[in-house]
JSON list of C-alpha atoms in Angstrom, two decimals:
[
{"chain": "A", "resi": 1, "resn": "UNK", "atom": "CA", "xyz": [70.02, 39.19, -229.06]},
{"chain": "A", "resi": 2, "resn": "UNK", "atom": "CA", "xyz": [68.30, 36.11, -227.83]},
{"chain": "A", "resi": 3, "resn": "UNK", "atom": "CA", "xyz": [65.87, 36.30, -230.72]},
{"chain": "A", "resi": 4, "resn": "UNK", "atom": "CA", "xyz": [69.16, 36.22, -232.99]},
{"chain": "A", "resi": 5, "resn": "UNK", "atom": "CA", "xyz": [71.09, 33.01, -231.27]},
{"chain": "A", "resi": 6, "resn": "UNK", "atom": "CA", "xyz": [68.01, 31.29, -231.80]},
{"chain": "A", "resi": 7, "resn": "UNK", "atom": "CA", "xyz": [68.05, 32.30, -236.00]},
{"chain": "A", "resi": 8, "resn": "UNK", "atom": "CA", "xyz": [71.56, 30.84, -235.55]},
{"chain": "A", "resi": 9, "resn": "UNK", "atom": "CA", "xyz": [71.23, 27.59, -233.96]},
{"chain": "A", "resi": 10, "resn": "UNK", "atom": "CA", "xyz": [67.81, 26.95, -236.07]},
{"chain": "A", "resi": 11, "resn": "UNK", "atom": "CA", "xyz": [70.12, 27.22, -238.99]},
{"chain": "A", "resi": 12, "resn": "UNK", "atom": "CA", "xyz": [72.83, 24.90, -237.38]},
{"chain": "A", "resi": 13, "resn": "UNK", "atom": "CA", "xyz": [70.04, 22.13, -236.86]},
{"chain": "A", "resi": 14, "resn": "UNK", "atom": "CA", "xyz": [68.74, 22.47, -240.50]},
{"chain": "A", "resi": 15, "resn": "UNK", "atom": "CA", "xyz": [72.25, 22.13, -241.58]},
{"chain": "A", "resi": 16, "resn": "UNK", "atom": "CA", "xyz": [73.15, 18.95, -239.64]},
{"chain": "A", "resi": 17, "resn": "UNK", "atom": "CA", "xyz": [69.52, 17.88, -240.50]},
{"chain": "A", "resi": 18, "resn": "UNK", "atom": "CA", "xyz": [70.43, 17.99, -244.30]},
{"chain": "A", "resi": 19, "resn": "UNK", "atom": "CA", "xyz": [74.01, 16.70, -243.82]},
{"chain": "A", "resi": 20, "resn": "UNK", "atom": "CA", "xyz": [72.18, 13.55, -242.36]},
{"chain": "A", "resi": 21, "resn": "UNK", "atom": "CA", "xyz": [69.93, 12.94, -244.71]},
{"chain": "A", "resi": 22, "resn": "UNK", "atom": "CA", "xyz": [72.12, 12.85, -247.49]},
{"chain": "A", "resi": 23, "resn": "UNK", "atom": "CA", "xyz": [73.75, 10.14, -245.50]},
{"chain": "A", "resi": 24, "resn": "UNK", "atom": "CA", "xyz": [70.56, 8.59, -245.21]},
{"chain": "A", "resi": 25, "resn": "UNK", "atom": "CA", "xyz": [70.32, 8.96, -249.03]},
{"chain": "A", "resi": 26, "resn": "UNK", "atom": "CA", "xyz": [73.84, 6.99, -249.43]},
{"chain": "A", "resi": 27, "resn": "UNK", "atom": "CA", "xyz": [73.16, 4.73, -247.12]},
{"chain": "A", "resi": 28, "resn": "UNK", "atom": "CA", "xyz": [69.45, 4.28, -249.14]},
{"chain": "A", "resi": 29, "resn": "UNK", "atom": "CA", "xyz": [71.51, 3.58, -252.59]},
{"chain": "A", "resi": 30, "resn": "UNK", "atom": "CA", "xyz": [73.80, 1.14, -251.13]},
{"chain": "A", "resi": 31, "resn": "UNK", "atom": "CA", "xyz": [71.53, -1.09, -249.84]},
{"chain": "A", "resi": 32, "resn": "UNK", "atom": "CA", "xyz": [69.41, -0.96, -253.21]},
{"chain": "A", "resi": 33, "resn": "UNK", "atom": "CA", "xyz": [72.71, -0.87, -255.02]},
{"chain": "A", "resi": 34, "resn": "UNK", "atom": "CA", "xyz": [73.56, -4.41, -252.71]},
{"chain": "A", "resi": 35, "resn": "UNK", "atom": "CA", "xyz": [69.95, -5.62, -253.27]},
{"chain": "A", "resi": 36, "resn": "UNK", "atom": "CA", "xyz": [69.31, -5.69, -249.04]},
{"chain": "A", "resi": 37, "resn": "UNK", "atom": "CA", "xyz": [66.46, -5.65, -247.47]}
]
């Protein structure tokens, strides 16, 4: 059981993990886009 909430919430993290970096990958071609930095 334990070994099986663990599965879960490793999946949860990658999840969020990937939902931020596409933001971060946004975020990356609007400040090229904008020429900042």
């Amino acid at each position: 059981m334990v070994f099986q909430v663990d599965v879960t919430g490793i999946k949860e993290v990658l999840a969020v993990v990937d939902r931020i970096a596409k933001d971060f990958g946004r975020i990356d071609m609007l400040v090229n886009r904008h020429g900042i930095g």
